[in-house]
Coordinates of C-alpha atoms in Angstrom, one line a residue:
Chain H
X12 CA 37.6 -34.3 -7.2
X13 CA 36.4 -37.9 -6.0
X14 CA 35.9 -38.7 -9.0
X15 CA 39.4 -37.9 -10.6
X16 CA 40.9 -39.2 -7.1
X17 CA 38.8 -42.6 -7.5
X18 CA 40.1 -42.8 -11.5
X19 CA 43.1 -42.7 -10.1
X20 CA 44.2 -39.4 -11.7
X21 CA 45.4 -37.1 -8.3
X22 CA 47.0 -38.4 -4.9
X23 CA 45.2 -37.9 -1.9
X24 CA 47.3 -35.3 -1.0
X25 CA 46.2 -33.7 -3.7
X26 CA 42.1 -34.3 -3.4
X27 CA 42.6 -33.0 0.2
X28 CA 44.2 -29.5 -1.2
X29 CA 42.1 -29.3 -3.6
X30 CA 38.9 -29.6 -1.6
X31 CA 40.4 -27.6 0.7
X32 CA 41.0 -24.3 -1.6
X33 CA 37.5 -25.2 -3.4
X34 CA 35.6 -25.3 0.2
X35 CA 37.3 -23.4 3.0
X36 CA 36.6 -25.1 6.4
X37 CA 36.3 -22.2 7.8
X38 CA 33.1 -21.2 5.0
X39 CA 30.4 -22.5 7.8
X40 CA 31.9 -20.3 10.3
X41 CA 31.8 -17.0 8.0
X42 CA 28.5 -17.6 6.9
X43 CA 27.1 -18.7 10.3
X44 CA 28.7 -15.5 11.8
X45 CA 26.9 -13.2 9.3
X46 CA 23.4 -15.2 9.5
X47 CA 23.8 -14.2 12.9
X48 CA 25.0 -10.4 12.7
X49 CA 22.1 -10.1 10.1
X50 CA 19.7 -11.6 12.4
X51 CA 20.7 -10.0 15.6
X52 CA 20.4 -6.7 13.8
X53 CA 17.0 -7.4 12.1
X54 CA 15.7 -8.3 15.7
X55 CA 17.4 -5.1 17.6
X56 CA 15.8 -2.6 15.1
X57 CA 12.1 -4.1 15.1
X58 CA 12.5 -3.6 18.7
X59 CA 13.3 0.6 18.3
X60 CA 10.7 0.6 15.2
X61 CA 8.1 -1.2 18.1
X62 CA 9.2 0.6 21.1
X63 CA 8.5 4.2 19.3
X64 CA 5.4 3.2 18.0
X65 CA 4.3 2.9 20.8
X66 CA 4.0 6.9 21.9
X67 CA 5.3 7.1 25.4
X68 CA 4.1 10.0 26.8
X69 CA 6.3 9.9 29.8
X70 CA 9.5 10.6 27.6
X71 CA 9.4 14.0 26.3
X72 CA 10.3 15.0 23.1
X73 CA 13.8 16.1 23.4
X74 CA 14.7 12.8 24.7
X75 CA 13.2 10.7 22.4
X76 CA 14.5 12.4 19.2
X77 CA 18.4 13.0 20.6
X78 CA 18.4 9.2 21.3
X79 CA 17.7 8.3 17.9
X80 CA 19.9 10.7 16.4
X81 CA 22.8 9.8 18.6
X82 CA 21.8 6.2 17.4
X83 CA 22.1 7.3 14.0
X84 CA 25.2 8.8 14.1
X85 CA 26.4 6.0 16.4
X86 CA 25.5 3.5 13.3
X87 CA 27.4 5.9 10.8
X88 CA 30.6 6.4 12.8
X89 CA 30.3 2.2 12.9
X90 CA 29.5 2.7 9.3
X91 CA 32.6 4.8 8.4
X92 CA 35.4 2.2 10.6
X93 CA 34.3 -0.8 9.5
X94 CA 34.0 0.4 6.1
X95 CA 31.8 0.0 3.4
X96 CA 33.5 -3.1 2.5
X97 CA 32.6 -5.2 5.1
X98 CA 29.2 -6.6 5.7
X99 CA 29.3 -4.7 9.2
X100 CA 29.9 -1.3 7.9
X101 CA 26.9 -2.4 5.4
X102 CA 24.8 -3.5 7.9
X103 CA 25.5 0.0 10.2
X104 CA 24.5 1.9 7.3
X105 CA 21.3 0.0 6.8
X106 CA 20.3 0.3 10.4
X107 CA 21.0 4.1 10.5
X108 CA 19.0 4.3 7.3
X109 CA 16.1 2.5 9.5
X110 CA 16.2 4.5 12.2
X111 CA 15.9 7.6 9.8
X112 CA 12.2 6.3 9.3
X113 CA 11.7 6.0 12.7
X114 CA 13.2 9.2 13.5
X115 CA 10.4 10.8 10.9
X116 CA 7.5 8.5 13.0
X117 CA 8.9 9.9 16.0
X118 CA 8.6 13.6 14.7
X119 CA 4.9 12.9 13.2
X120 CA 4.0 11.4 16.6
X121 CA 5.4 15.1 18.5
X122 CA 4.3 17.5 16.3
X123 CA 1.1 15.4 15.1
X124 CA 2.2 16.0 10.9
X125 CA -1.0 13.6 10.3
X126 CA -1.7 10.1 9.8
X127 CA -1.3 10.3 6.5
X128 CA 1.9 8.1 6.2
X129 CA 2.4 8.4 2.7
X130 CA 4.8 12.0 3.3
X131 CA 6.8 9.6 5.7
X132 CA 7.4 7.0 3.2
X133 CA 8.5 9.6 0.9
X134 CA 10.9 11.4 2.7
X135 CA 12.6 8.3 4.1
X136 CA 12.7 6.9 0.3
X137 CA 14.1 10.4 -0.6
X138 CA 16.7 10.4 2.7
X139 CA 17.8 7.1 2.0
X140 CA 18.2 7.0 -1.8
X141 CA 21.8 8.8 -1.3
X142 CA 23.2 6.3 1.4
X143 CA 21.6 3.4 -0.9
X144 CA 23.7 4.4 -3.9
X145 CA 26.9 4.4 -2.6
X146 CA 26.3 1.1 -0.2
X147 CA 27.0 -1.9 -2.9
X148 CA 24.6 -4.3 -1.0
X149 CA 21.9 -5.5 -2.1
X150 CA 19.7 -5.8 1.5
X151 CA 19.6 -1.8 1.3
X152 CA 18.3 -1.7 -2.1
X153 CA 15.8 -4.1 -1.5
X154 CA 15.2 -2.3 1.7
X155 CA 15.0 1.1 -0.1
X156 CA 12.6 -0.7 -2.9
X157 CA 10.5 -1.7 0.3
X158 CA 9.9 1.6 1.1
X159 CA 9.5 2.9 -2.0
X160 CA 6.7 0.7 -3.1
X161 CA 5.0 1.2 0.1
X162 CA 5.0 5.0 -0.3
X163 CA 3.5 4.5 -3.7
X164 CA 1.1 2.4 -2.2
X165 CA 0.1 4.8 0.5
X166 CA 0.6 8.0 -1.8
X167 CA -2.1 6.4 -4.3
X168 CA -4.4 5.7 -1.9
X169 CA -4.1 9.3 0.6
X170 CA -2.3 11.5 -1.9
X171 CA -3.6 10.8 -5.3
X172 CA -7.4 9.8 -4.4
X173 CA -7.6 8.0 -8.2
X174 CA -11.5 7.7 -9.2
X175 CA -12.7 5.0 -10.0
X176 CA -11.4 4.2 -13.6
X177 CA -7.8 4.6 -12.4
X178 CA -7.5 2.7 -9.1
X179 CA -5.7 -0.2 -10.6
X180 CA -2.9 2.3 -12.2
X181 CA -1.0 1.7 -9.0
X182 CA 0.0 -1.8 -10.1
X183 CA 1.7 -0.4 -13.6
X184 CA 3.6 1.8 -11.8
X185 CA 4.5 -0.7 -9.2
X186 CA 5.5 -3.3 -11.7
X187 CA 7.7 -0.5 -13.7
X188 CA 9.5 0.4 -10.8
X189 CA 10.5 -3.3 -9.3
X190 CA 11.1 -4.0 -13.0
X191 CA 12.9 -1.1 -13.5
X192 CA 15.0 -2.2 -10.4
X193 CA 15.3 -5.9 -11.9
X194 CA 16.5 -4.6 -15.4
X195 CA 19.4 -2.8 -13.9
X196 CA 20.4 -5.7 -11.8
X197 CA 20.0 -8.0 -14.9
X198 CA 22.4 -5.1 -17.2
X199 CA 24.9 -4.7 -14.4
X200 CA 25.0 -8.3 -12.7
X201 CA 28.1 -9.0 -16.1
X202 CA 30.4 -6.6 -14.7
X203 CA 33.1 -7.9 -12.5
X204 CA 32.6 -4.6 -10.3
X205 CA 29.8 -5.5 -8.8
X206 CA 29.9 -8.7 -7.6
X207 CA 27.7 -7.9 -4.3
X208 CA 24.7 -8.1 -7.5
X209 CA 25.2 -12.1 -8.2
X210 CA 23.5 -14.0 -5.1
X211 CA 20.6 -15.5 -6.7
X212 CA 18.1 -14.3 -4.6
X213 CA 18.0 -10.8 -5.4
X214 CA 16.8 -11.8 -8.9
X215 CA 14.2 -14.6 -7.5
X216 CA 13.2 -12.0 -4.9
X217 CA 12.5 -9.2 -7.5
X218 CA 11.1 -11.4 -9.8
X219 CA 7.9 -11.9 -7.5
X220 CA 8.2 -8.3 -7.0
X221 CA 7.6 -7.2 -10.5
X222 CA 5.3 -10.8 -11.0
X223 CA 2.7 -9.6 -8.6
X224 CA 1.2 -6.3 -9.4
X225 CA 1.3 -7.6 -13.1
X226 CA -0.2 -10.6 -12.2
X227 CA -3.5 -9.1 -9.9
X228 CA -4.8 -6.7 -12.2
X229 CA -4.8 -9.6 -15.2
X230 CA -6.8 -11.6 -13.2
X231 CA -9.0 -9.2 -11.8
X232 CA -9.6 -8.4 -16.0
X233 CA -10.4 -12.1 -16.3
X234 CA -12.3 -12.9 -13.3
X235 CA -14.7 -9.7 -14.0
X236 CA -14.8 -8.3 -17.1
X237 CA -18.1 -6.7 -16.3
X238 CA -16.4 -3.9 -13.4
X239 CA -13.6 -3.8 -15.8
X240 CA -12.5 -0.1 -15.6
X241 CA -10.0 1.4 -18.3
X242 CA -7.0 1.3 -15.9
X243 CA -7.5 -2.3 -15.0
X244 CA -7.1 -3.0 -19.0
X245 CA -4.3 -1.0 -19.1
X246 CA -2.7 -2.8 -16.0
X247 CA -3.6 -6.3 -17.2
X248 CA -2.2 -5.4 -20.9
X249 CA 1.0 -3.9 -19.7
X250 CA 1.3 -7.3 -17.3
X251 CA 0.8 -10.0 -19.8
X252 CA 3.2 -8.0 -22.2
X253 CA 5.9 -7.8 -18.7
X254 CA 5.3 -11.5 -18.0
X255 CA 5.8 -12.4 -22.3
X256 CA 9.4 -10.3 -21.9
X257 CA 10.5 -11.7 -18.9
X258 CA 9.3 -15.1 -20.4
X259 CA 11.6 -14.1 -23.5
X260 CA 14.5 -12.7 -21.6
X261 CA 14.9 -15.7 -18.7
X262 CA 14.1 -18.6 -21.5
X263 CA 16.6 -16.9 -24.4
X264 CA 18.9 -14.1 -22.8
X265 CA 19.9 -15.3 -19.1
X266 CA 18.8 -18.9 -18.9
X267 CA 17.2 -19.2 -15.1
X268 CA 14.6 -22.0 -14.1
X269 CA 13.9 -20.1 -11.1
X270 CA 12.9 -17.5 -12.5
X271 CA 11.0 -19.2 -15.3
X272 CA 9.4 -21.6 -12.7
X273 CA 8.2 -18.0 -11.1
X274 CA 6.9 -17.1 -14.4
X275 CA 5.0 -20.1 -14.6
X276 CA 3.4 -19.9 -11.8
X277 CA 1.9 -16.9 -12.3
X278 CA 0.5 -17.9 -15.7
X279 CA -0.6 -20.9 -14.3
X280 CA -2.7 -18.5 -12.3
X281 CA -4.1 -16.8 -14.7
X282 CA -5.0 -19.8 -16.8
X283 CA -7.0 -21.2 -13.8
X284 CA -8.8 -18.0 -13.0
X285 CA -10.0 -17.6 -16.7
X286 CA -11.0 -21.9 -16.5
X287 CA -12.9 -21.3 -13.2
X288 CA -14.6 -18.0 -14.6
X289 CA -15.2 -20.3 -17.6
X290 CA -16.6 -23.2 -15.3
X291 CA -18.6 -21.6 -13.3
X292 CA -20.6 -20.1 -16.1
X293 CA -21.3 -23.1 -18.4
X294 CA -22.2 -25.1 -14.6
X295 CA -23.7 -22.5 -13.0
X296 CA -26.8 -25.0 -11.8
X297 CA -24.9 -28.4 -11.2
X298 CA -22.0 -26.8 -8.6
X299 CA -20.9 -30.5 -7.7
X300 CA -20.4 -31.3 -11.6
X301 CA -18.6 -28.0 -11.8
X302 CA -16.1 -28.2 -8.8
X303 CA -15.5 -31.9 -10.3
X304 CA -14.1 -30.7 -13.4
X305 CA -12.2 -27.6 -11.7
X306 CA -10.4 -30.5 -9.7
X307 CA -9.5 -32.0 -13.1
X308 CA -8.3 -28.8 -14.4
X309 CA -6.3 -27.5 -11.7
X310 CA -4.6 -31.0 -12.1
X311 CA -4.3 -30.6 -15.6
X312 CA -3.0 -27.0 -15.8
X313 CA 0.0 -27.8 -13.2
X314 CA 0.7 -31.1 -15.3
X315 CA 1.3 -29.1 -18.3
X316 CA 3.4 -26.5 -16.4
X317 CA 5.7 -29.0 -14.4
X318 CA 6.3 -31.1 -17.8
X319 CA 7.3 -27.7 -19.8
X320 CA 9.9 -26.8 -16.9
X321 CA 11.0 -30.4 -17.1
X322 CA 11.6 -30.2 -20.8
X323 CA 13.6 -26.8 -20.0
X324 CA 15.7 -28.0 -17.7
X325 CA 17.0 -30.8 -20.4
X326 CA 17.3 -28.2 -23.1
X327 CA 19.5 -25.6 -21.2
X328 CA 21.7 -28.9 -20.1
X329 CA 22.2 -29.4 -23.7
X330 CA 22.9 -26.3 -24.3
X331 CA 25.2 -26.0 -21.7
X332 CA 27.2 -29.3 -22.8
Chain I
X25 CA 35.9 7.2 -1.5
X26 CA 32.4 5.8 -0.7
X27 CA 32.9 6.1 3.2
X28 CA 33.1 10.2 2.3
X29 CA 30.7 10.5 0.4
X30 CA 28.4 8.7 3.1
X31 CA 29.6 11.1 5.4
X32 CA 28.5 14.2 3.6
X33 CA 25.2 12.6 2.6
X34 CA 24.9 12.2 6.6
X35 CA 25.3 15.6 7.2
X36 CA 23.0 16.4 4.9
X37 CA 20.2 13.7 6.0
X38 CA 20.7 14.6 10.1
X39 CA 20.6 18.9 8.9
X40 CA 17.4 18.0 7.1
X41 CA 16.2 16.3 10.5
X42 CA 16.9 18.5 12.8
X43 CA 15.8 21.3 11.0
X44 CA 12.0 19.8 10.6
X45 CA 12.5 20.0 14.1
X46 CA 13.4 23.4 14.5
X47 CA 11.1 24.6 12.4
X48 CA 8.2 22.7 14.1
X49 CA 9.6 23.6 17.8
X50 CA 9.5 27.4 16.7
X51 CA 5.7 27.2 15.9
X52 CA 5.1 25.1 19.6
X53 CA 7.1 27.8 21.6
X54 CA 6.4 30.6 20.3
X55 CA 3.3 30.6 18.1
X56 CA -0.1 32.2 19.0
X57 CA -2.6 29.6 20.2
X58 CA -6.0 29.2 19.4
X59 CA -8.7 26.7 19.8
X60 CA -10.9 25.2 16.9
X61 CA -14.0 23.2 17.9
X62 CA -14.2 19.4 17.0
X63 CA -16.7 18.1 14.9
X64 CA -18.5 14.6 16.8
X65 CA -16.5 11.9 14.9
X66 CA -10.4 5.2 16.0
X67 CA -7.8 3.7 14.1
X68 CA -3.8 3.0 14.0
X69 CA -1.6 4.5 11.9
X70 CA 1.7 2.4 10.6
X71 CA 5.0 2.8 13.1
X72 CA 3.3 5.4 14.9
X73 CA 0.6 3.7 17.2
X74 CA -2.5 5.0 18.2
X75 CA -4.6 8.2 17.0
X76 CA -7.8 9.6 16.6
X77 CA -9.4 11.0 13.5
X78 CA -10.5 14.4 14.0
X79 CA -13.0 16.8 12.1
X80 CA -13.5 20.2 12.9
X81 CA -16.8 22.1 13.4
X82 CA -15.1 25.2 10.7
X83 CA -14.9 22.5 8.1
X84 CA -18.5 22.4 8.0
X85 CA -19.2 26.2 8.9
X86 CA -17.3 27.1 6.0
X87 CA -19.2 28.2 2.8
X88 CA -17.5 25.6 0.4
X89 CA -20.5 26.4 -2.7
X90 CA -17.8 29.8 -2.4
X91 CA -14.8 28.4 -3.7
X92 CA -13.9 27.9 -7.6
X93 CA -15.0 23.8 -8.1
X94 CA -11.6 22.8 -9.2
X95 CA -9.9 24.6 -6.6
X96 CA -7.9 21.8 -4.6
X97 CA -6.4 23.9 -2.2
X98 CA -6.2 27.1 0.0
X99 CA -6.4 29.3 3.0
X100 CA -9.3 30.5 4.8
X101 CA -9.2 33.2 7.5
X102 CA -10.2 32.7 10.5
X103 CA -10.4 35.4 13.6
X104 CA -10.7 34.1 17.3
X105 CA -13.8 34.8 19.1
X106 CA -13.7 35.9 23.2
X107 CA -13.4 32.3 24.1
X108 CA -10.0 31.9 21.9
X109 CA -12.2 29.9 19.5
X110 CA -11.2 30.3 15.9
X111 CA -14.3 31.2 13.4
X112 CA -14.7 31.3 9.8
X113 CA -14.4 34.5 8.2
X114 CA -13.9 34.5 4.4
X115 CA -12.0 32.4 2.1
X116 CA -8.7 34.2 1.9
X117 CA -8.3 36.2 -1.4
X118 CA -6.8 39.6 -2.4
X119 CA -8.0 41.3 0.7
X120 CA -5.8 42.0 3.7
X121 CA -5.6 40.4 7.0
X122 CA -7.2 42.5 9.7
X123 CA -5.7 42.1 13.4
X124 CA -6.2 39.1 15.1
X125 CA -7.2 37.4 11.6
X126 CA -5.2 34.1 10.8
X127 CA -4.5 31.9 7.9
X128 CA -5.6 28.3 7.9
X129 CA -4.6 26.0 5.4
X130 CA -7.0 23.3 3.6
X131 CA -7.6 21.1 1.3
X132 CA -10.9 19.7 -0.4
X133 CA -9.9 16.0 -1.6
X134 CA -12.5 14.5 0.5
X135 CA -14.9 17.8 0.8
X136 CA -13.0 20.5 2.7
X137 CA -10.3 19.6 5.2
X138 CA -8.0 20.7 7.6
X139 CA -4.6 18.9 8.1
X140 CA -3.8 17.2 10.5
X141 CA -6.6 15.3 10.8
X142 CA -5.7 13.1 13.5
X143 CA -3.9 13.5 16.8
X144 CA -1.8 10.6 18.2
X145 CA -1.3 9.4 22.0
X146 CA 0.3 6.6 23.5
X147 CA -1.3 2.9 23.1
X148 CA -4.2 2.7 25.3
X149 CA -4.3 6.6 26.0
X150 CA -7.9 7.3 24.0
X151 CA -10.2 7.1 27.3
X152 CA -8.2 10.3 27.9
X153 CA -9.4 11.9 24.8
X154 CA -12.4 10.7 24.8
X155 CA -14.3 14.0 25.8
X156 CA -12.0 16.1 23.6
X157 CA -13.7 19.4 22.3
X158 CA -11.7 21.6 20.6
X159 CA -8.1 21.0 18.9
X160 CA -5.4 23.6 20.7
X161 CA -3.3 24.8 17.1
X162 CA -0.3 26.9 17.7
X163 CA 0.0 29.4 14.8
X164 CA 3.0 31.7 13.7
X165 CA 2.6 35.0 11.1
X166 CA 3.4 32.9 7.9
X167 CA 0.1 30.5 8.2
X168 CA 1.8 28.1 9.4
X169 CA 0.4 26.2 12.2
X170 CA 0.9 23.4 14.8
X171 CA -1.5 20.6 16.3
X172 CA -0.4 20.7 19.8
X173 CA -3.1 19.0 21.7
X174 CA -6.7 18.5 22.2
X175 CA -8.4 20.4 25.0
X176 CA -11.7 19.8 26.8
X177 CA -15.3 21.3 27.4
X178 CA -13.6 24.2 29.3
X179 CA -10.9 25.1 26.5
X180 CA -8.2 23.6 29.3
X181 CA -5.9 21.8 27.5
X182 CA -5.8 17.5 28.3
X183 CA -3.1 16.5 30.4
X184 CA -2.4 12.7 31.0
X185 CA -2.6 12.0 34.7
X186 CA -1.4 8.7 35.2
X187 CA -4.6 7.1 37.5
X188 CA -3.0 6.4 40.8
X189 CA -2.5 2.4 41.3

């Protein structure tokens, strides 16, 4: 708009309009007011999760569960007027869906279900996965992924008891469920429908999500191949080929440099673990010599990685001239 | 469309609340309460504050070289002695219960076990529970049964007297 204004090309009348319908003065004040409403939220339910977790003997039981319910169905009548339209309604819904964990921590504390919190994990995952479907907003998914991982994680390690050799499945299945949950964001993020999908930080935020558990076990394959245990090969396998299609899909399919920059990242990672592993074999005697050339390497490695991204960034503006 | 939908999956998500509740409220008013000794054995548990890992003496009493080695699961019966202390009586099989006999779920991931395995308190409450001897369980006629708190040297159940200040 300067420009063509500057050029001559549009009256300022016109530059003002036209900034005006492209940025809406009132954008600041809409945004600001939802930072805050998410905030102020965020802040009023850590306080319930905290105040509960305590176990306050002097409030009997009745008490304490009717209050959460009546909170709960205090968020969902909010939930239902405001509708599921507006970022309130979407917020009510999340909180209710929070206080349904709590309510479940609540009921293990009273009637003492056990410490085991994986069952917790997966009946709030199982509650919520309704209420998540139908809420078109992304906070609740990620939310409800949250969760889910963690019961995973908890239902592994209390549930599942894996021996030895199988420990490291965990990260497969964490990696095919947050990738899962990327894949269908990637497939439905085209349709005009679902516009709540496009803010970019659901993909950069679920990129790391499905990065990490295929990034540990690869470099726990690298750093030790002597305790290597068959599901630590599997993991590491199934995470080089995860971080090769992602590579393909965010470099060829959906061009996105933060998502690439993600990617290598990671691989920078792994490249440095296997140097260091490398290193610190061939200079096992002469440590100064050896931390000398990791210095040199480390340098190196990034070097490469920030030049490749570099390169990118020029190809996909050619591309997209 | 959506909003209705939320609403029925509400229903459905408070029912399924409240009827853990029930359930579990049934047991603690109206089951049959018996006592089973702690074995000498303190952590936090996520959102739900403190607790204390417990072990009980029947765990070890039991004749686990008994049970089929891939069996992961089961009941044992147990039959309360004059002191309302529950001991081991056989694995439970094809044969009947006899009066006063009880089932008692376990498990055997990490050698036999007895769920729950921990009892939680308020923060700061464990000098309370410290000399905890037995595990009060309320138990209805289905084998199910309830932790419902820890009682002392003198089977009296442990209250939480608030120390004068």
């Amino acid at each position: 708009m300067e420009e063509l204004y500057a050029h001559g090309k549009i009256t300022h009348e016109a530059k003002e309009y036209a900034l005006d319908v492209l940025y809406p003065a009132d954008k600041w004040g809409v945004w600001t007011s939802r930072l805050l409403l998410a905030i102020g939220s965020a802040l009023v339910l850590c306080g319930i999760v905290y105040f509960f977790a305590f176990n306050w003997a002097k409030i009997t039981p009745l008490v304490k569960l009717s209050s959460l319910q009546i909170g709960m169905v205090a968020c969902l009548i909010g939930a239902y007027l405001y509708s599921l339209k507006r970022m309130s309604g979407q917020i009510l819904l999340l909180s209710a869906s929070v206080l349904t964990g709590v309510f479940m921590a609540v009921f293990g504390q009273i009637y003492q279900t056990g410490a085991d919190a994986y069952q917790l994990f997966m009946m709030w995952s199982l509650l919520t996965l309704g209420w998540t479907l139908i809420s078109n907003f992304a906070p609740q998914w990620i939310f409800w992924l949250a969760i889910t991982n963690t019961f995973l994680v908890l239902w592994w390690d209390q549930g599942v008891l894996p021996e030895r050799d199988m420990e490291y499945m965990i990260y497969t299945y964490l990696a095919v469920l947050n990738g899962g949950a990327l894949a269908l964001r990637e497939y439905f993020v085209t349709d005009k429908a679902k516009e709540w999908l496009q803010p970019r930080w659901i993909r950069v935020l679920l990129t790391i999500a499905v990065l990490l558990p295929m990034l540990i076990p690869i470099v726990v394959w690298v750093v030790e191949p002597s305790r290597v245990t068959p599901s630590i090969t599997t993991s590491a396998i199934i995470g080089l080929v995860g971080h090769g299609l992602m590579y393909a899909f965010y470099r060829y399919r959906m061009q996105d440099m933060w998502s690439l920059a993600a990617i290598a990242l990671s691989v920078c990672i792994i490249v440095e673990a296997a140097g260091l592993k490398m290193l610190a074999e061939m200079f096992d005697s002469v440590e100064f010599f050896m931390f000398l050339l990791m210095g040199g390497m480390t340098l190196g490695i990034f070097t490469v990685a920030v030049i490749y991204l570099r390169k990118l960034i020029d190809v996909f503006e050619v591309d997209h001239v | 469309m959506r909003s209705h939908i939320m609403i029925i999956l509400s229903v459905f998500v408070l029912s399924a609340l409240n009827y853990g509740v029930y359930e579990k409220q049934k047991i603690k008013d109206h089951g049959e309460a018996v006592l089973l000794e702690l074995a000498p054995v303190d952590p936090r548990s996520l959102m739900q504050g403190d607790y204390m890992r417990l072990r009980y003496a029947i765990e070890r009493a039991s004749p686990v070289a008994e049970l089929q080695s891939h069996q992961e699961r089961g009941y044992m019966v147990i039959q309360p002695d004059e002191n309302n202390v529950a001991q081991f009586v056989r694995f439970h099989g094809d044969v009947q219960l006899k009066g006063g006999e009880k089932l008692l779920h376990f498990n055997r991931k990490r050698g036999l076990q007895i769920i729950p395995d921990s009892f939680m308190f308020q923060e700061g409450h464990a000098k309370y529970y410290e000399d905890a001897k037995y595990g009060v369980f309320k138990f209805d006629g289905k084998g199910n049964h309830l932790l419902v708190g820890l009682a002392n040297e003198d089977r009296k159940t442990i209250e939480v007297t608030e120390p004068p200040k």
